Coordinates of N, CA and C in Angstrom, one line a residue:
X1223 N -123.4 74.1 98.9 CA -123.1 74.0 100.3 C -124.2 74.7 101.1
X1224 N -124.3 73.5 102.4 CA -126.0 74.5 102.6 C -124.7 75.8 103.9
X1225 N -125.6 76.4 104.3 CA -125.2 77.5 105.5 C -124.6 76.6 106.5
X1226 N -125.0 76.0 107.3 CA -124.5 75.0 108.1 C -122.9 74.8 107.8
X1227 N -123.1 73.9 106.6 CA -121.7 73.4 106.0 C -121.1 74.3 106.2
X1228 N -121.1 75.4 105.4 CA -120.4 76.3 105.8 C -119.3 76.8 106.8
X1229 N -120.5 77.1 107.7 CA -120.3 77.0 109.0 C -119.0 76.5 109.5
X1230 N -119.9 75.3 109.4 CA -118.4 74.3 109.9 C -117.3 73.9 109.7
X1231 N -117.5 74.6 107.6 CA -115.9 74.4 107.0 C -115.3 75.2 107.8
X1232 N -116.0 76.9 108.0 CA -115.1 78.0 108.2 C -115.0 77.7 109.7
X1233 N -115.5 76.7 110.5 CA -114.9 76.6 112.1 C -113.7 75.2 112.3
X1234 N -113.8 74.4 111.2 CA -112.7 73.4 111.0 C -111.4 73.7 109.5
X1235 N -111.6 74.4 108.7 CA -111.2 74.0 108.0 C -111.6 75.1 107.0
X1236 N -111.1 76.6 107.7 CA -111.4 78.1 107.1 C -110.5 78.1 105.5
X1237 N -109.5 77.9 105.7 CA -108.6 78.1 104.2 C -108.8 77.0 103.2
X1238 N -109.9 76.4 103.7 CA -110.1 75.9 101.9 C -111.8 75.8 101.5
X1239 N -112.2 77.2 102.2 CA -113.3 77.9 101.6 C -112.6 79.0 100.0
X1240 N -113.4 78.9 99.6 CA -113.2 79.8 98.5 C -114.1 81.4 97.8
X1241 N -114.0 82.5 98.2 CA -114.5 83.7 98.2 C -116.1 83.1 97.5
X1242 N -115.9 82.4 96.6 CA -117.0 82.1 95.5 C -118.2 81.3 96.3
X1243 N -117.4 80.2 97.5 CA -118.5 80.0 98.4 C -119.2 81.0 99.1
X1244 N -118.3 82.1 99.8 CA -119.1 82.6 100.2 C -119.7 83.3 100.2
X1245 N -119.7 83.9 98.9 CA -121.2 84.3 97.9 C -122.2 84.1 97.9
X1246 N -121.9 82.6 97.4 CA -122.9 81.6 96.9 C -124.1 80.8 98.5
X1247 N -123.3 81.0 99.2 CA -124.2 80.5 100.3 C -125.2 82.0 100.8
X1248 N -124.0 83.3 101.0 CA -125.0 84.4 101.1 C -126.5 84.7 100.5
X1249 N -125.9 84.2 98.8 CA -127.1 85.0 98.3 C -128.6 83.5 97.9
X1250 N -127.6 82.0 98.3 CA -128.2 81.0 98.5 C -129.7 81.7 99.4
X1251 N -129.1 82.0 100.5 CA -129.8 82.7 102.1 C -130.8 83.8 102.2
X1252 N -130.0 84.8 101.9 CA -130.5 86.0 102.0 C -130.7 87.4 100.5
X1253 N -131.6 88.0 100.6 CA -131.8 89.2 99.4 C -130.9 90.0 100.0
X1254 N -130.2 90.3 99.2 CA -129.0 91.6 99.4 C -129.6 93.1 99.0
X1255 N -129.6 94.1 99.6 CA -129.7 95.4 99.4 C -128.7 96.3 99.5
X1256 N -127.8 97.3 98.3 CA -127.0 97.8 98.8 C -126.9 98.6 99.4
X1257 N -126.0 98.7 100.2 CA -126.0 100.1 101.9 C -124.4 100.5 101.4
X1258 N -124.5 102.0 101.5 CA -123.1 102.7 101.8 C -123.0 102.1 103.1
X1259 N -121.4 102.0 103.9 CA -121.2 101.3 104.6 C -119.7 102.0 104.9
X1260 N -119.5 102.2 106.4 CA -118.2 102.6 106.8 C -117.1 101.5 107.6
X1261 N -116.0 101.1 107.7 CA -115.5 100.3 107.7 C -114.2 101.0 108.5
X1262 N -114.1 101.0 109.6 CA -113.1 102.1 110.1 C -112.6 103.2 109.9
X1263 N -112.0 103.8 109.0 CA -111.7 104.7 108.4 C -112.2 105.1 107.0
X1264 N -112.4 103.7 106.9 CA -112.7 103.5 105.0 C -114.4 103.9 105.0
X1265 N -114.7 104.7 104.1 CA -116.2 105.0 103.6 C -116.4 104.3 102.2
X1266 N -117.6 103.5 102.3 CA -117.7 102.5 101.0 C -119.6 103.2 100.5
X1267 N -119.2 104.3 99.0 CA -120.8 104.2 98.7 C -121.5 102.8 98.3
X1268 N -122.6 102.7 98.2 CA -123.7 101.9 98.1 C -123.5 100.9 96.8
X1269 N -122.2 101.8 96.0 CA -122.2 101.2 94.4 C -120.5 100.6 94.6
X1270 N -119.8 100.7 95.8 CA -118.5 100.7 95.7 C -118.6 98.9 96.7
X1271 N -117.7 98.1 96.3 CA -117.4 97.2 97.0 C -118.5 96.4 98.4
X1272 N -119.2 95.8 96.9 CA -120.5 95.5 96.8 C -120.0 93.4 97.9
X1273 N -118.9 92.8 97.2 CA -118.6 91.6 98.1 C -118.2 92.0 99.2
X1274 N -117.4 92.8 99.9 CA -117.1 93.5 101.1 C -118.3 93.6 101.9
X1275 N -119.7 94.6 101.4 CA -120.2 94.7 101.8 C -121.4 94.1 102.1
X1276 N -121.5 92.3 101.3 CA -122.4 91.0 101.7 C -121.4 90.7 102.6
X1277 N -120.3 90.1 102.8 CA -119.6 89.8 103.5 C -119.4 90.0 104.8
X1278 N -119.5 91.0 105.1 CA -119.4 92.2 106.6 C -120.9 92.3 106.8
X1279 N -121.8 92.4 106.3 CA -123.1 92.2 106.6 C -123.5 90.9 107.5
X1280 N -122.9 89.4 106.5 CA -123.2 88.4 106.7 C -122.4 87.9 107.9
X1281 N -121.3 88.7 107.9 CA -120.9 88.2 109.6 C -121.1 88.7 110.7
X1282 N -122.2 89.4 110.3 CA -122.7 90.3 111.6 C -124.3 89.6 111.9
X1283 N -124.9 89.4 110.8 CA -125.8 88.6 110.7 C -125.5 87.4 111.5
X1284 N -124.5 86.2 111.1 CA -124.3 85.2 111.6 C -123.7 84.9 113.0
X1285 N -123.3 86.4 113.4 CA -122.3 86.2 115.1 C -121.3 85.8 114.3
X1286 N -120.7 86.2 113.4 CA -119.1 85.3 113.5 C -118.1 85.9 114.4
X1287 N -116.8 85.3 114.2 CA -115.9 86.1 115.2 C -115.1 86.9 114.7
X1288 N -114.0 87.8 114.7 CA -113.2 88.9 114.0 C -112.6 87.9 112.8
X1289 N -112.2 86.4 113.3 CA -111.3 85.5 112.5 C -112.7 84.9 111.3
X1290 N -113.4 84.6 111.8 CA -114.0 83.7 111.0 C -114.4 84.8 110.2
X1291 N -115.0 86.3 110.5 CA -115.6 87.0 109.0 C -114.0 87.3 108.0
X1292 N -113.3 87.5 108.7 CA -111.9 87.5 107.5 C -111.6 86.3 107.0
X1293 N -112.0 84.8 107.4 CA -111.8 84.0 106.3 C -112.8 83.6 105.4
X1294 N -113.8 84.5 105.9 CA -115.3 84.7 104.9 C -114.8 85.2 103.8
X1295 N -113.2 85.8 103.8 CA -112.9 86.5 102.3 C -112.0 85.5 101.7
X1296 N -111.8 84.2 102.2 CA -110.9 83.5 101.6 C -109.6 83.8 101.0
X1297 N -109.2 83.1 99.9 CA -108.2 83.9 99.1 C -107.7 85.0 99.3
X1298 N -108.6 86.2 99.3 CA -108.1 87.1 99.4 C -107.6 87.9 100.7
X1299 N -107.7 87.1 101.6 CA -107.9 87.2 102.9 C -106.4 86.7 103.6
X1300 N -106.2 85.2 103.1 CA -105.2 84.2 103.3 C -104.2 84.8 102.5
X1301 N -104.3 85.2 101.1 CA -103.1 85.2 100.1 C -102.6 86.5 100.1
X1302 N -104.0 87.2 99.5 CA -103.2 88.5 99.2 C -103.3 89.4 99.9
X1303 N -103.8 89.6 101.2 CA -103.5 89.9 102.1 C -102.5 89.8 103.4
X1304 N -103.1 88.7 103.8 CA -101.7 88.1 104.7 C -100.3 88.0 104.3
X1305 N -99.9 87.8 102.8 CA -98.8 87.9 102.2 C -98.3 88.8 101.7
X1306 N -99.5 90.1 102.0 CA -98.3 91.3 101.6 C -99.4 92.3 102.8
X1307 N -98.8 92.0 103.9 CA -98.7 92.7 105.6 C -98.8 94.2 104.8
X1308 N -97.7 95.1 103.9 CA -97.7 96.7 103.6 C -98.1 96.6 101.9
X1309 N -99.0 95.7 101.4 CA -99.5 96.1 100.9 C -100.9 96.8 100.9
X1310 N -101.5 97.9 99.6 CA -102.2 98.6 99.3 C -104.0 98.1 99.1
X1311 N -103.9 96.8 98.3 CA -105.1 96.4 98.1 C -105.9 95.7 99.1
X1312 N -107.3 95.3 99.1 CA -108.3 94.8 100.1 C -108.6 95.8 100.7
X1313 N -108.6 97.1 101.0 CA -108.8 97.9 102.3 C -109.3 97.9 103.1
X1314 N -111.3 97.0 102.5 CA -111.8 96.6 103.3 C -111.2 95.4 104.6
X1315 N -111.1 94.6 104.5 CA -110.0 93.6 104.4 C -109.2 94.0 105.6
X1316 N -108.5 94.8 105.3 CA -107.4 95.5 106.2 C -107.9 96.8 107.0
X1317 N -109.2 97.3 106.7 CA -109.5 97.9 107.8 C -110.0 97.2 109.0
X1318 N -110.8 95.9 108.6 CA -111.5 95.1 109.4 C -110.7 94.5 110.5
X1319 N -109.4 94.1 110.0 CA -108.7 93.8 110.9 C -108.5 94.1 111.6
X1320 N -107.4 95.7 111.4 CA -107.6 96.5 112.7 C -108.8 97.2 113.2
X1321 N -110.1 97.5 113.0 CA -110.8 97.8 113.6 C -112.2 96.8 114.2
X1322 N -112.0 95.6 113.4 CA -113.0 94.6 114.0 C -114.4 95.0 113.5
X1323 N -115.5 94.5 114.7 CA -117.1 94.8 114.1 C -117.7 95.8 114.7
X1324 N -116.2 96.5 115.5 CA -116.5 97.7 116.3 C -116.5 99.0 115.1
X1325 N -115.8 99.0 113.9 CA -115.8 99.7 113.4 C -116.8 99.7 112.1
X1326 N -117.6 99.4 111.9 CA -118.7 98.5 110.7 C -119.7 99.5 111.6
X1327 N -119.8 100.4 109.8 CA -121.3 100.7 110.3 C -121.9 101.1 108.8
X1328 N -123.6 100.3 108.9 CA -124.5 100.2 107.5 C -125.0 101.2 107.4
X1329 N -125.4 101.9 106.5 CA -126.6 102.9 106.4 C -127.6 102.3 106.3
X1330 N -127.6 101.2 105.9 CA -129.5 100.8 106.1 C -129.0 98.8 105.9
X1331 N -130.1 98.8 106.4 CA -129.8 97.1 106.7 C -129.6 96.4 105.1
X1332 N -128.7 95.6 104.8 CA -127.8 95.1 103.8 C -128.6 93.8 103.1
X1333 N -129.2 92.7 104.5 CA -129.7 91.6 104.3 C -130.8 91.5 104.8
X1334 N -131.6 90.6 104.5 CA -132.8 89.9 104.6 C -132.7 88.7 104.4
X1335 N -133.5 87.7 105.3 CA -133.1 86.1 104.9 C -134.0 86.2 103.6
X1336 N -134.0 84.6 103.1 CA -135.1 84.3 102.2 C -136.5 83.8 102.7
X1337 N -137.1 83.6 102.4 CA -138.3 83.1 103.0 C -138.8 81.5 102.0

């Protein structure tokens, strides 16, 4: 799926992307470098929650919206998130929600396109 496609699944037709796409088009795109990274409340080192942290990169990179980078997590976003409102897991996930791209902050830049 090129980036484009993408795109457009996640602006027509978000829940039947799958986490694995959106990997696979990131690292299609761009060299990943890992950055400690703070996430509202949540502090993520450099070695900790490494898809979280392409993910939230890449929707800062692309202008997404609050909705479109949380269905950048697919599955885990739609299912096991959404379906358990007081549950414990995703945190990234669930901080983003409530704090948006207002609370995202890299220590050092995450991505680079490809060339």
């Amino acid at each position: 799926m090129t980036l484009q496609e993408f795109k457009n699944t996640l602006k027509n037709t978000p829940k039947s992307i799958q986490f694995s796409d959106t990997i696979s088009v990131i690292e299609e795109n761009y060299n990943f470098t890992p950055s400690a990274f703070k996430n509202g409340d949540l502090e993520n080192a450099s070695t900790q929650n490494l898809g979280s942290c392409k993910v939230l990169s890449f929707a800062v990179k692309q202008e997404l919206s609050k909705e479109e980078a949380l269905a950048c997590f697919a599955q885990y976003y739609f299912i096991d998130v959404l379906e358990t409102p007081n549950g414990a897991g995703h945190q990234n996930i669930r901080n983003f929600m409530k704090t948006g791209f207002e609370g995202l902050v890299f220590e050092t830049e995450t991505l680079s396109e490809k060339v």
